[in-house]
mmCIF file of C-alpha atoms in Angstrom:
data_model
loop_
_atom_site.group_PDB
_atom_site.id
_atom_site.type_symbol
_atom_site.label_atom_id
_atom_site.label_comp_id
_atom_site.label_asym_id
_atom_site.label_seq_id
_atom_site.Cartn_x
_atom_site.Cartn_y
_atom_site.Cartn_z
ATOM 1 C CA SER A 1 -9.111 -22.969 -11.668
ATOM 2 C CA ALA A 2 -9.634 -23.262 -8.066
ATOM 3 C CA VAL A 3 -12.953 -23.308 -6.436
ATOM 4 C CA ILE A 4 -13.489 -20.169 -4.248
ATOM 5 C CA SER A 5 -16.127 -20.150 -1.470
ATOM 6 C CA GLN A 6 -17.291 -16.852 0.448
ATOM 7 C CA LYS A 7 -19.057 -16.446 3.779
ATOM 8 C CA PRO A 8 -21.695 -14.999 4.360
ATOM 9 C CA SER A 9 -23.347 -15.015 0.995
ATOM 10 C CA ARG A 10 -25.291 -11.977 1.987
ATOM 11 C CA ASP A 11 -26.010 -9.714 5.173
ATOM 12 C CA ILE A 12 -28.075 -6.743 6.252
ATOM 13 C CA CYS A 13 -26.030 -4.610 8.803
ATOM 14 C CA GLN A 14 -26.575 -1.435 10.850
ATOM 15 C CA ARG A 15 -24.671 1.444 10.269
ATOM 16 C CA GLY A 16 -21.510 1.925 12.487
ATOM 17 C CA THR A 17 -21.093 -1.757 12.725
ATOM 18 C CA SER A 18 -18.369 -3.983 11.074
ATOM 19 C CA LEU A 19 -18.625 -7.264 8.930
ATOM 20 C CA THR A 20 -15.877 -9.745 8.384
ATOM 21 C CA ILE A 21 -16.100 -11.522 5.074
ATOM 22 C CA GLN A 22 -14.188 -14.902 4.801
ATOM 23 C CA CYS A 23 -12.784 -16.246 1.394
ATOM 24 C CA GLN A 24 -11.663 -19.853 1.028
ATOM 25 C CA VAL A 25 -9.975 -21.430 -1.929
ATOM 26 C CA ASP A 26 -9.642 -25.149 -2.426
ATOM 27 C CA SER A 27 -6.103 -25.036 -3.347
ATOM 28 C CA GLN A 28 -3.028 -22.855 -2.753
ATOM 29 C CA VAL A 29 -2.950 -19.677 -5.023
ATOM 30 C CA THR A 30 -0.536 -17.085 -5.192
ATOM 31 C CA MET A 31 -2.437 -13.964 -5.410
ATOM 32 C CA MET A 32 -5.756 -13.223 -3.932
ATOM 33 C CA PHE A 33 -7.737 -9.948 -4.393
ATOM 34 C CA TRP A 34 -10.845 -8.137 -2.985
ATOM 35 C CA TYR A 35 -13.163 -6.312 -5.299
ATOM 36 C CA ARG A 36 -16.245 -4.290 -4.845
ATOM 37 C CA GLN A 37 -18.980 -4.391 -7.382
ATOM 38 C CA GLN A 38 -21.669 -1.520 -7.027
ATOM 39 C CA PRO A 39 -24.776 -1.519 -9.139
ATOM 40 C CA GLY A 40 -24.235 -0.489 -12.650
ATOM 41 C CA GLN A 41 -20.380 -0.307 -12.028
ATOM 42 C CA SER A 42 -17.306 -2.010 -13.084
ATOM 43 C CA LEU A 43 -15.297 -4.137 -10.711
ATOM 44 C CA THR A 44 -13.211 -1.937 -8.309
ATOM 45 C CA LEU A 45 -9.984 -3.492 -6.920
ATOM 46 C CA ILE A 46 -9.985 -2.817 -2.982
ATOM 47 C CA ALA A 47 -6.704 -4.543 -2.396
ATOM 48 C CA THR A 48 -4.233 -7.283 -2.884
ATOM 49 C CA ALA A 49 -4.365 -9.742 -0.160
ATOM 50 C CA ASN A 50 -0.533 -10.793 0.461
ATOM 51 C CA GLN A 51 0.361 -13.966 2.329
ATOM 52 C CA GLY A 52 2.293 -13.200 5.486
ATOM 53 C CA SER A 53 2.411 -9.462 5.008
ATOM 54 C CA GLU A 54 0.277 -6.290 4.770
ATOM 55 C CA ALA A 55 -2.296 -6.051 2.064
ATOM 56 C CA THR A 56 -1.555 -3.569 -0.782
ATOM 57 C CA TYR A 57 -4.369 -1.181 -1.114
ATOM 58 C CA GLU A 58 -5.589 0.770 -4.351
ATOM 59 C CA SER A 59 -6.186 4.577 -4.331
ATOM 60 C CA GLY A 60 -9.471 5.390 -2.217
ATOM 61 C CA PHE A 61 -9.173 2.406 0.038
ATOM 62 C CA VAL A 62 -7.381 2.404 3.347
ATOM 63 C CA ILE A 63 -6.553 -0.154 6.012
ATOM 64 C CA ASP A 64 -8.703 1.270 8.751
ATOM 65 C CA LYS A 65 -11.691 0.988 6.736
ATOM 66 C CA PHE A 66 -10.890 -2.345 4.992
ATOM 67 C CA PRO A 67 -8.618 -4.364 7.110
ATOM 68 C CA ILE A 68 -7.465 -7.544 5.235
ATOM 69 C CA SER A 69 -5.937 -10.711 6.704
ATOM 70 C CA ARG A 70 -4.470 -13.542 4.799
ATOM 71 C CA PRO A 71 -2.806 -16.035 7.196
ATOM 72 C CA ASN A 72 -2.089 -18.684 4.471
ATOM 73 C CA LEU A 73 -2.217 -19.466 0.909
ATOM 74 C CA THR A 74 -5.832 -20.613 0.669
ATOM 75 C CA PHE A 75 -7.721 -18.148 3.019
ATOM 76 C CA SER A 76 -8.494 -14.426 3.449
ATOM 77 C CA THR A 77 -10.824 -12.135 5.286
ATOM 78 C CA LEU A 78 -11.886 -8.559 4.450
ATOM 79 C CA THR A 79 -13.683 -6.495 7.057
ATOM 80 C CA VAL A 80 -15.702 -3.629 6.270
ATOM 81 C CA SER A 81 -15.416 -1.237 9.377
ATOM 82 C CA ASN A 82 -17.740 1.366 10.748
ATOM 83 C CA MET A 83 -20.224 0.781 7.886
ATOM 84 C CA SER A 84 -22.564 3.561 6.330
ATOM 85 C CA PRO A 85 -25.179 2.991 3.423
ATOM 86 C CA GLU A 86 -22.526 3.887 1.006
ATOM 87 C CA ASP A 87 -20.796 0.508 1.857
ATOM 88 C CA SER A 88 -23.789 -1.469 0.416
ATOM 89 C CA SER A 89 -22.363 -3.275 -2.514
ATOM 90 C CA ILE A 90 -21.142 -6.764 -3.677
ATOM 91 C CA TYR A 91 -17.921 -7.989 -2.164
ATOM 92 C CA LEU A 92 -15.946 -10.223 -4.385
ATOM 93 C CA CYS A 93 -12.995 -12.396 -3.661
ATOM 94 C CA SER A 94 -10.720 -13.445 -6.490
ATOM 95 C CA GLU A 95 -7.464 -15.487 -7.175
ATOM 96 C CA ARG A 96 -4.979 -15.305 -9.931
ATOM 97 C CA THR A 97 -3.901 -18.689 -11.330
ATOM 98 C CA SER A 98 -0.929 -19.884 -9.661
ATOM 99 C CA ASP A 99 0.681 -20.995 -12.998
ATOM 100 C CA GLY A 100 1.401 -17.366 -13.890
ATOM 101 C CA GLY A 101 -1.616 -17.021 -16.213
ATOM 102 C CA GLU A 102 -3.334 -13.591 -16.699
ATOM 103 C CA THR A 103 -6.877 -14.647 -15.798
ATOM 104 C CA GLN A 104 -8.626 -14.107 -12.506
ATOM 105 C CA TYR A 105 -11.276 -16.228 -10.961
ATOM 106 C CA PHE A 106 -14.059 -15.035 -8.702
ATOM 107 C CA GLY A 107 -15.979 -16.295 -5.724
ATOM 108 C CA PRO A 108 -19.770 -16.113 -5.666
ATOM 109 C CA GLY A 109 -19.586 -12.567 -3.799
ATOM 110 C CA THR A 110 -21.030 -11.368 -0.458
ATOM 111 C CA ARG A 111 -24.062 -8.974 -1.003
ATOM 112 C CA LEU A 112 -24.141 -6.386 1.795
ATOM 113 C CA LEU A 113 -26.879 -3.946 2.509
ATOM 114 C CA VAL A 114 -26.346 -1.309 5.218
ATOM 115 C CA LEU A 115 -29.254 0.367 6.837
ATOM 116 C CA GLN B 1 -12.134 9.026 -20.678
ATOM 117 C CA LYS B 2 -12.170 5.754 -18.890
ATOM 118 C CA GLU B 3 -9.629 3.156 -19.748
ATOM 119 C CA VAL B 4 -12.236 0.734 -20.708
ATOM 120 C CA GLU B 5 -15.601 1.605 -22.151
ATOM 121 C CA GLN B 6 -18.608 -0.935 -22.225
ATOM 122 C CA ASP B 7 -22.158 -0.162 -22.922
ATOM 123 C CA PRO B 8 -24.309 -1.145 -19.879
ATOM 124 C CA GLY B 9 -27.372 -1.949 -22.211
ATOM 125 C CA PRO B 10 -29.649 -3.763 -21.451
ATOM 126 C CA LEU B 11 -29.530 -5.445 -24.811
ATOM 127 C CA SER B 12 -32.726 -7.295 -25.625
ATOM 128 C CA VAL B 13 -32.802 -10.070 -28.391
ATOM 129 C CA PRO B 14 -34.952 -12.973 -29.404
ATOM 130 C CA GLU B 15 -33.798 -16.669 -28.758
ATOM 131 C CA GLY B 16 -31.617 -17.678 -31.957
ATOM 132 C CA ALA B 17 -30.435 -14.497 -32.715
ATOM 133 C CA ILE B 18 -26.683 -13.484 -32.969
ATOM 134 C CA VAL B 19 -25.561 -11.240 -30.235
ATOM 135 C CA SER B 20 -22.528 -8.817 -30.398
ATOM 136 C CA LEU B 21 -20.906 -7.241 -27.321
ATOM 137 C CA ASN B 22 -18.182 -4.805 -27.592
ATOM 138 C CA CYS B 23 -15.773 -2.797 -25.483
ATOM 139 C CA THR B 24 -13.354 -0.040 -26.457
ATOM 140 C CA TYR B 25 -10.204 0.778 -24.641
ATOM 141 C CA SER B 26 -7.514 3.651 -24.643
ATOM 142 C CA ASN B 27 -4.394 1.897 -23.266
ATOM 143 C CA SER B 28 -2.353 0.375 -26.117
ATOM 144 C CA ALA B 29 -0.440 -1.753 -23.706
ATOM 145 C CA PHE B 30 -3.118 -4.169 -23.015
ATOM 146 C CA GLN B 31 -2.379 -7.493 -24.415
ATOM 147 C CA TYR B 32 -4.607 -10.009 -22.621
ATOM 148 C CA PHE B 33 -8.368 -9.821 -23.079
ATOM 149 C CA MET B 34 -10.938 -11.633 -21.155
ATOM 150 C CA TRP B 35 -14.844 -11.921 -21.256
ATOM 151 C CA TYR B 36 -16.586 -12.874 -18.195
ATOM 152 C CA ARG B 37 -20.377 -13.832 -17.678
ATOM 153 C CA GLN B 38 -22.141 -13.042 -14.481
ATOM 154 C CA TYR B 39 -25.376 -14.343 -13.765
ATOM 155 C CA SER B 40 -27.717 -12.506 -11.239
ATOM 156 C CA ARG B 41 -26.594 -13.160 -7.719
ATOM 157 C CA LYS B 42 -23.366 -14.894 -8.744
ATOM 158 C CA GLY B 43 -19.857 -13.999 -9.162
ATOM 159 C CA PRO B 44 -18.102 -13.301 -12.689
ATOM 160 C CA GLU B 45 -17.209 -16.627 -14.485
ATOM 161 C CA LEU B 46 -14.481 -16.538 -17.098
ATOM 162 C CA LEU B 47 -15.957 -17.069 -20.455
ATOM 163 C CA MET B 48 -13.093 -16.341 -22.885
ATOM 164 C CA TYR B 49 -9.345 -15.335 -22.907
ATOM 165 C CA THR B 50 -7.466 -14.145 -25.768
ATOM 166 C CA TYR B 51 -3.889 -12.954 -26.001
ATOM 167 C CA SER B 52 -3.131 -10.210 -28.687
ATOM 168 C CA SER B 53 -5.043 -9.743 -31.613
ATOM 169 C CA GLY B 54 -7.246 -12.269 -33.687
ATOM 170 C CA ASN B 55 -10.243 -14.495 -33.185
ATOM 171 C CA LYS B 56 -11.053 -17.404 -30.825
ATOM 172 C CA GLU B 57 -14.087 -19.686 -30.964
ATOM 173 C CA ASP B 58 -15.389 -21.804 -28.238
ATOM 174 C CA GLY B 59 -18.859 -23.439 -29.289
ATOM 175 C CA ARG B 60 -21.277 -20.715 -29.777
ATOM 176 C CA PHE B 61 -18.784 -17.933 -28.614
ATOM 177 C CA THR B 62 -16.301 -16.059 -30.511
ATOM 178 C CA ALA B 63 -14.001 -13.439 -29.172
ATOM 179 C CA GLN B 64 -12.583 -11.058 -31.320
ATOM 180 C CA VAL B 65 -9.555 -8.428 -30.805
ATOM 181 C CA ASP B 66 -8.561 -5.645 -32.991
ATOM 182 C CA LYS B 67 -5.791 -3.990 -31.346
ATOM 183 C CA SER B 68 -5.320 -1.378 -34.175
ATOM 184 C CA SER B 69 -8.733 -0.108 -33.384
ATOM 185 C CA LYS B 70 -8.624 -0.805 -29.637
ATOM 186 C CA TYR B 71 -11.981 -2.656 -29.840
ATOM 187 C CA ILE B 72 -12.970 -6.191 -28.771
ATOM 188 C CA SER B 73 -15.979 -8.083 -29.372
ATOM 189 C CA LEU B 74 -17.816 -11.229 -27.962
ATOM 190 C CA PHE B 75 -20.255 -12.919 -30.629
ATOM 191 C CA ILE B 76 -22.886 -15.279 -29.343
ATOM 192 C CA ARG B 77 -24.449 -17.388 -32.026
ATOM 193 C CA ASP B 78 -27.922 -19.158 -31.679
ATOM 194 C CA SER B 79 -28.635 -17.183 -28.399
ATOM 195 C CA GLN B 80 -30.562 -18.939 -25.656
ATOM 196 C CA PRO B 81 -32.529 -17.600 -22.658
ATOM 197 C CA SER B 82 -29.768 -19.186 -20.527
ATOM 198 C CA ASP B 83 -27.392 -16.880 -22.152
ATOM 199 C CA SER B 84 -29.328 -13.952 -20.119
ATOM 200 C CA ALA B 85 -26.559 -12.509 -17.892
ATOM 201 C CA THR B 86 -24.207 -9.453 -17.692
ATOM 202 C CA TYR B 87 -21.026 -9.779 -19.849
ATOM 203 C CA LEU B 88 -18.054 -7.948 -18.557
ATOM 204 C CA CYS B 89 -14.970 -7.427 -20.722
ATOM 205 C CA ALA B 90 -11.493 -7.213 -18.908
ATOM 206 C CA MET B 91 -7.974 -6.509 -20.248
ATOM 207 C CA SER B 92 -4.514 -6.673 -18.855
ATOM 208 C CA ARG B 93 -0.890 -5.663 -19.462
ATOM 209 C CA GLY B 94 0.180 -8.758 -18.240
ATOM 210 C CA GLY B 95 2.781 -9.688 -15.752
ATOM 211 C CA SER B 96 2.003 -8.321 -12.193
ATOM 212 C CA TYR B 97 -0.694 -5.841 -13.577
ATOM 213 C CA ILE B 98 -4.337 -6.438 -12.576
ATOM 214 C CA PRO B 99 -7.026 -6.495 -15.246
ATOM 215 C CA THR B 100 -9.261 -3.530 -15.811
ATOM 216 C CA PHE B 101 -12.974 -4.199 -16.252
ATOM 217 C CA GLY B 102 -15.546 -2.719 -18.239
ATOM 218 C CA ARG B 103 -18.985 -1.942 -16.567
ATOM 219 C CA GLY B 104 -20.584 -4.843 -18.023
ATOM 220 C CA THR B 105 -23.445 -5.219 -20.608
ATOM 221 C CA SER B 106 -26.713 -6.718 -19.424
ATOM 222 C CA LEU B 107 -28.182 -9.214 -22.121
ATOM 223 C CA ILE B 108 -31.598 -10.526 -22.129
ATOM 224 C CA VAL B 109 -32.468 -13.320 -24.493
ATOM 225 C CA HIS B 110 -36.366 -13.861 -24.522
ATOM 226 C CA PRO B 111 -38.150 -17.022 -25.881
#
């Protein structure tokens, strides 16, 4: 599996501000995803980051709130915009194996606290 | 009813015990079944991956899938304090479908 890193690992932000999370993979991958993990909850898929085109968002998530970029096959960013305390969560970047396997691998996560 | 149900625990066991972690699901189209381990302040790490029904063993870990009952299990033998983590089940229809995750079960193995 590819090695995935995320920056920042954690942050504390004020409401109304925005934070951009970076995800770097050490090899080219076909599919990259962004998840949110709230305490006691399952992983919730925010969107699929498509290389060279607009991200595909899941129900309940919109581009204005969570703009995503994917300029190449190894890098993606997720921005959490106009933050409120409800956005406090762990945000995880994930990749799907390029060999068409069914498994996904995750980065270490970004822990966000919004005050 | 959620597609995947998993008891959040916590499950507390003594060192050396056999641990059984379980998930039930409602979608009969699921074909691929996975277990992830997530340590505190870390991302989920793929532990076991099984296709369709049957058992798969890897060291102290055994994954079991019973598609007729829509029930999957992860067994940990000779549990160690280092096994203390949250275990998430995940399952997928395959192809372009994204896996559906359970809530995770918190496991505590005390010395």
